[in-house]
Tab-separated table of C-alpha atoms in Angstrom:
chain	number	residue	atom	x	y	z
A	1	MET	CA	-165.192	171.594	282.034
A	2	ALA	CA	-163.597	171.002	285.436
A	3	SER	CA	-161.523	168.180	283.990
A	4	ARG	CA	-160.393	170.368	281.112
A	5	GLY	CA	-159.407	173.150	283.502
A	6	LYS	CA	-157.415	170.710	285.621
A	7	THR	CA	-155.604	169.416	282.546
A	8	GLU	CA	-154.740	172.934	281.388
A	9	THR	CA	-153.451	173.815	284.863
A	10	SER	CA	-151.318	170.682	284.877
A	11	LYS	CA	-149.828	171.493	281.471
A	12	LEU	CA	-149.133	175.082	282.506
A	13	LYS	CA	-147.420	173.921	285.687
A	14	GLN	CA	-145.302	171.460	283.733
A	15	ASN	CA	-144.305	174.146	281.246
A	16	LEU	CA	-143.316	176.528	284.030
A	17	GLU	CA	-141.330	173.827	285.828
A	18	GLU	CA	-139.425	173.092	282.623
A	19	GLN	CA	-138.549	176.776	282.237
A	20	LEU	CA	-137.384	176.974	285.850
A	21	ASP	CA	-135.388	173.748	285.476
A	22	ARG	CA	-133.585	175.269	282.503
A	23	LEU	CA	-132.667	178.384	284.454
A	24	MET	CA	-131.522	176.339	287.450
A	25	GLN	CA	-129.388	174.192	285.147
A	26	GLN	CA	-127.802	177.364	283.794
A	27	LEU	CA	-126.860	178.431	287.308
A	28	GLN	CA	-125.557	174.989	288.192
A	29	ASP	CA	-123.434	174.695	285.062
A	30	LEU	CA	-122.132	178.204	285.598
A	31	GLU	CA	-121.025	177.430	289.160
A	32	GLU	CA	-119.383	174.183	288.082
A	33	CYS	CA	-117.182	175.949	285.554
A	34	ARG	CA	-116.697	179.160	287.524
A	35	GLU	CA	-112.955	178.688	287.920
A	36	GLU	CA	-112.599	178.251	284.173
A	37	LEU	CA	-114.192	181.620	283.396
A	38	GLU	CA	-112.891	185.138	283.550
A	39	ALA	CA	-114.460	187.082	286.404
A	40	ASP	CA	-116.371	189.414	284.089
A	41	GLU	CA	-117.644	186.475	281.998
A	42	TYR	CA	-118.939	184.744	285.104
A	43	GLU	CA	-120.591	187.866	286.544
A	44	GLU	CA	-122.219	188.845	283.256
A	45	THR	CA	-123.659	185.386	282.630
A	46	LYS	CA	-124.955	185.110	286.195
A	47	LYS	CA	-126.459	188.587	285.990
A	48	GLU	CA	-128.309	187.659	282.797
A	49	THR	CA	-129.678	184.492	284.364
A	50	LEU	CA	-130.876	186.331	287.486
A	51	GLU	CA	-132.523	188.943	285.268
A	52	GLN	CA	-134.345	186.149	283.441
A	53	LEU	CA	-135.463	184.771	286.797
A	54	GLY	CA	-136.782	188.216	287.691
A	55	GLU	CA	-138.782	188.396	284.466
A	56	PHE	CA	-140.023	184.877	285.038
A	57	ASN	CA	-141.113	185.808	288.554
A	58	ASP	CA	-143.006	188.886	287.332
A	59	SER	CA	-144.841	186.818	284.739
A	60	LEU	CA	-145.610	184.125	287.285
A	61	LYS	CA	-147.327	186.717	289.474
A	62	LYS	CA	-149.464	187.741	286.510
A	63	ILE	CA	-150.440	184.155	285.779
A	64	MET	CA	-151.422	183.588	289.408
A	65	SER	CA	-153.361	186.841	289.763
A	66	GLY	CA	-156.918	186.155	290.886
A	67	ASN	CA	-156.671	182.384	290.325
A	68	MET	CA	-156.597	180.609	293.684
A	69	THR	CA	-156.043	177.214	292.059
A	70	LEU	CA	-152.850	178.464	290.464
A	71	VAL	CA	-151.831	180.204	293.687
A	72	ASP	CA	-152.040	176.862	295.479
A	73	GLU	CA	-150.180	175.060	292.692
A	74	LEU	CA	-147.436	177.610	292.061
A	75	SER	CA	-146.806	179.285	295.429
A	76	GLY	CA	-143.768	177.110	296.119
A	77	MET	CA	-142.288	177.998	292.749
A	78	GLN	CA	-142.765	181.700	293.408
A	79	LEU	CA	-141.059	181.467	296.796
A	80	ALA	CA	-138.165	179.486	295.333
A	81	ILE	CA	-137.623	182.013	292.547
A	82	GLN	CA	-137.677	184.853	295.060
A	83	ALA	CA	-135.060	182.992	297.129
A	84	ALA	CA	-132.812	182.663	294.079
A	85	ILE	CA	-133.220	186.275	292.974
A	86	SER	CA	-132.451	187.595	296.454
A	87	GLN	CA	-129.376	185.336	296.637
A	88	ALA	CA	-130.712	183.909	299.894
A	89	PHE	CA	-130.520	180.499	298.210
A	90	LYS	CA	-127.428	179.689	296.162
A	91	THR	CA	-127.861	175.964	295.490
A	92	PRO	CA	-129.760	175.270	292.240
A	93	GLU	CA	-130.852	171.752	293.225
A	94	VAL	CA	-132.304	172.985	296.541
A	95	ILE	CA	-134.129	175.774	294.710
A	96	ARG	CA	-135.501	173.237	292.231
A	97	LEU	CA	-136.797	170.896	294.969
A	98	PHE	CA	-138.269	173.875	296.854
A	99	ALA	CA	-140.091	175.025	293.721
A	100	LYS	CA	-141.554	171.559	293.153
A	101	LYS	CA	-142.599	171.188	296.805
A	102	GLN	CA	-140.505	168.099	297.481
A	103	PRO	CA	-139.902	168.090	301.262
A	104	GLY	CA	-139.033	164.386	301.262
A	105	GLN	CA	-136.241	164.862	298.739
A	106	LEU	CA	-135.008	167.915	300.621
A	107	ARG	CA	-134.747	165.853	303.804
A	108	THR	CA	-132.962	163.099	301.892
A	109	ARG	CA	-130.440	165.601	300.560
A	110	LEU	CA	-129.886	166.938	304.079
A	111	ALA	CA	-129.238	163.421	305.410
A	112	GLU	CA	-126.703	162.841	302.620
A	113	MET	CA	-125.014	166.127	303.485
A	114	ASP	CA	-124.778	165.095	307.153
A	115	ARG	CA	-122.973	161.913	306.102
A	116	ASP	CA	-120.678	163.756	303.686
A	117	LEU	CA	-119.718	166.240	306.387
A	118	MET	CA	-118.874	163.455	308.844
A	119	VAL	CA	-116.543	161.700	306.379
A	120	GLY	CA	-114.917	164.902	305.183
A	121	LYS	CA	-116.466	164.994	301.696
A	122	LEU	CA	-118.197	168.346	302.296
A	123	GLU	CA	-116.674	171.556	303.603
A	124	ARG	CA	-118.263	173.085	306.693
A	125	ASP	CA	-119.143	176.425	305.079
A	126	VAL	CA	-120.829	174.725	302.101
A	127	TYR	CA	-122.717	172.446	304.492
A	128	THR	CA	-123.914	175.377	306.577
A	129	GLN	CA	-125.165	177.350	303.568
A	130	GLN	CA	-127.020	174.427	302.044
A	131	LYS	CA	-128.488	173.286	305.349
A	132	LEU	CA	-129.805	176.799	305.948
A	133	GLU	CA	-131.442	176.744	302.514
A	134	ILE	CA	-132.996	173.317	303.055
A	135	LEU	CA	-134.336	174.109	306.525
A	136	THR	CA	-135.777	177.411	305.325
A	137	ALA	CA	-137.413	175.675	302.362
A	138	LEU	CA	-138.879	172.992	304.630
A	139	ARG	CA	-140.298	175.609	306.973
A	140	LYS	CA	-141.821	177.541	304.075
A	141	LEU	CA	-143.394	174.306	302.839
A	142	GLY	CA	-145.095	173.857	306.197
A	143	GLU	CA	-142.808	171.112	307.490
A	144	LYS	CA	-142.182	170.841	311.214
A	145	LEU	CA	-138.549	171.381	312.246
A	146	THR	CA	-136.845	170.006	315.318
A	147	ALA	CA	-135.722	172.319	318.093
A	148	ASP	CA	-132.115	171.741	317.003
A	149	ASP	CA	-132.957	172.726	313.430
A	150	GLU	CA	-134.719	175.888	314.587
A	151	ALA	CA	-131.689	176.751	316.704
A	152	PHE	CA	-129.401	176.151	313.714
A	153	LEU	CA	-131.464	178.578	311.638
A	154	SER	CA	-131.460	181.238	314.341
A	155	THR	CA	-127.728	180.952	314.889
A	156	ASN	CA	-126.548	180.832	311.284
A	157	ALA	CA	-129.048	182.782	309.176
A	158	GLY	CA	-127.370	185.719	307.464
A	159	ALA	CA	-128.827	189.028	306.320
A	160	ALA	CA	-129.908	187.742	302.883
A	161	LEU	CA	-131.792	184.796	304.345
A	162	SER	CA	-133.413	186.926	307.041
A	163	GLN	CA	-134.548	189.421	304.427
A	164	PHE	CA	-135.971	186.613	302.299
A	165	GLU	CA	-137.937	185.349	305.309
A	166	LYS	CA	-139.408	188.814	305.768
A	167	VAL	CA	-140.213	189.439	302.107
A	168	SER	CA	-141.560	185.957	301.415
A	169	SER	CA	-144.115	186.323	304.183
A	170	ASP	CA	-145.841	188.946	302.050
A	171	LEU	CA	-145.702	187.139	298.715
A	172	GLY	CA	-148.981	185.334	299.159
A	173	SER	CA	-150.877	188.593	299.587
A	174	THR	CA	-149.372	190.297	296.530
A	175	VAL	CA	-151.911	190.743	293.731
A	176	VAL	CA	-150.996	191.807	290.214
A	177	GLN	CA	-153.956	193.335	288.407
A	178	GLU	CA	-153.204	192.706	284.761
A	179	GLY	CA	-151.153	190.913	282.172
A	180	PHE	CA	-150.484	187.474	280.812
A	181	CYS	CA	-147.285	185.582	280.168
A	182	ASP	CA	-146.082	183.928	277.023
A	183	VAL	CA	-144.021	181.326	278.801
A	184	GLY	CA	-142.414	180.272	275.550
A	185	ARG	CA	-140.389	183.435	275.403
A	186	TYR	CA	-138.199	182.046	278.146
A	187	GLN	CA	-136.784	179.706	275.541
A	188	SER	CA	-134.419	182.647	275.050
A	189	SER	CA	-132.728	181.568	278.257
A	190	GLU	CA	-131.158	178.793	276.206
A	191	ALA	CA	-129.058	181.437	274.461
A	192	THR	CA	-127.490	182.456	277.756
A	193	HIS	CA	-127.017	178.810	278.699
A	194	THR	CA	-125.344	178.011	275.393
A	195	ASN	CA	-123.132	181.053	275.822
A	196	ALA	CA	-122.077	179.965	279.313
A	197	LEU	CA	-121.220	176.489	278.109
A	198	GLY	CA	-119.415	177.946	275.143
A	199	LEU	CA	-117.256	180.013	277.450
A	200	CYS	CA	-116.517	176.919	279.486
A	201	GLY	CA	-115.683	175.082	276.311
A	202	GLN	CA	-112.720	177.372	275.810
A	203	ARG	CA	-111.174	175.646	278.826
A	204	ALA	CA	-110.322	171.965	278.491
A	205	ARG	CA	-111.089	171.117	282.119
A	206	CYS	CA	-114.680	172.209	281.703
A	207	SER	CA	-115.328	170.071	278.627
A	208	GLN	CA	-117.502	167.649	280.584
A	209	LEU	CA	-120.143	170.363	280.900
A	210	HIS	CA	-120.909	170.234	277.197
A	211	THR	CA	-124.295	168.680	277.685
A	212	VAL	CA	-127.386	169.634	275.742
A	213	HIS	CA	-130.244	170.407	278.139
A	214	SER	CA	-133.625	170.275	276.519
């Protein structure tokens, strides 16, 4: 029975990660073709995706309710989704690694960013935003930060990130009393994704984004 429960938990986690990956890919594709979209097209598509993330987050709370095994397994995902919804985190790949509890890959990305900044491949404002996200994710995952990293966070954290820090501290104690989630219904997010890519497809320079994400 224990083995069966572990297998079911693993399958559920995989299913949820796939749904989150799809939503993160939507956001990434949308940002990549932002300049090719009308302002209202961009805002509407992003709004729909964030709404789907909100629904996903609500259902995740219901799944986790009263099940400490799932709380342990999915807490990182819940924090990452909250970061995306609050706009504290804006980088889909960082959100994805945060959700999957991948501190090693987050540190690797940060090291690559340091190199890119030094050789002029990354703008300072983009570097600052993404470094803030990575350091916050690492801290939430229980990783020890250097004194310099802590100072960087204190100096550069904006209102959205500070609010996320405050709200996320209470997420673990939030209990939802009822309800279950049919995770499959988030397949509907593909409609928004297809729409976003379709809009991009109207512009020749965004044609490389015509990739089918399954």
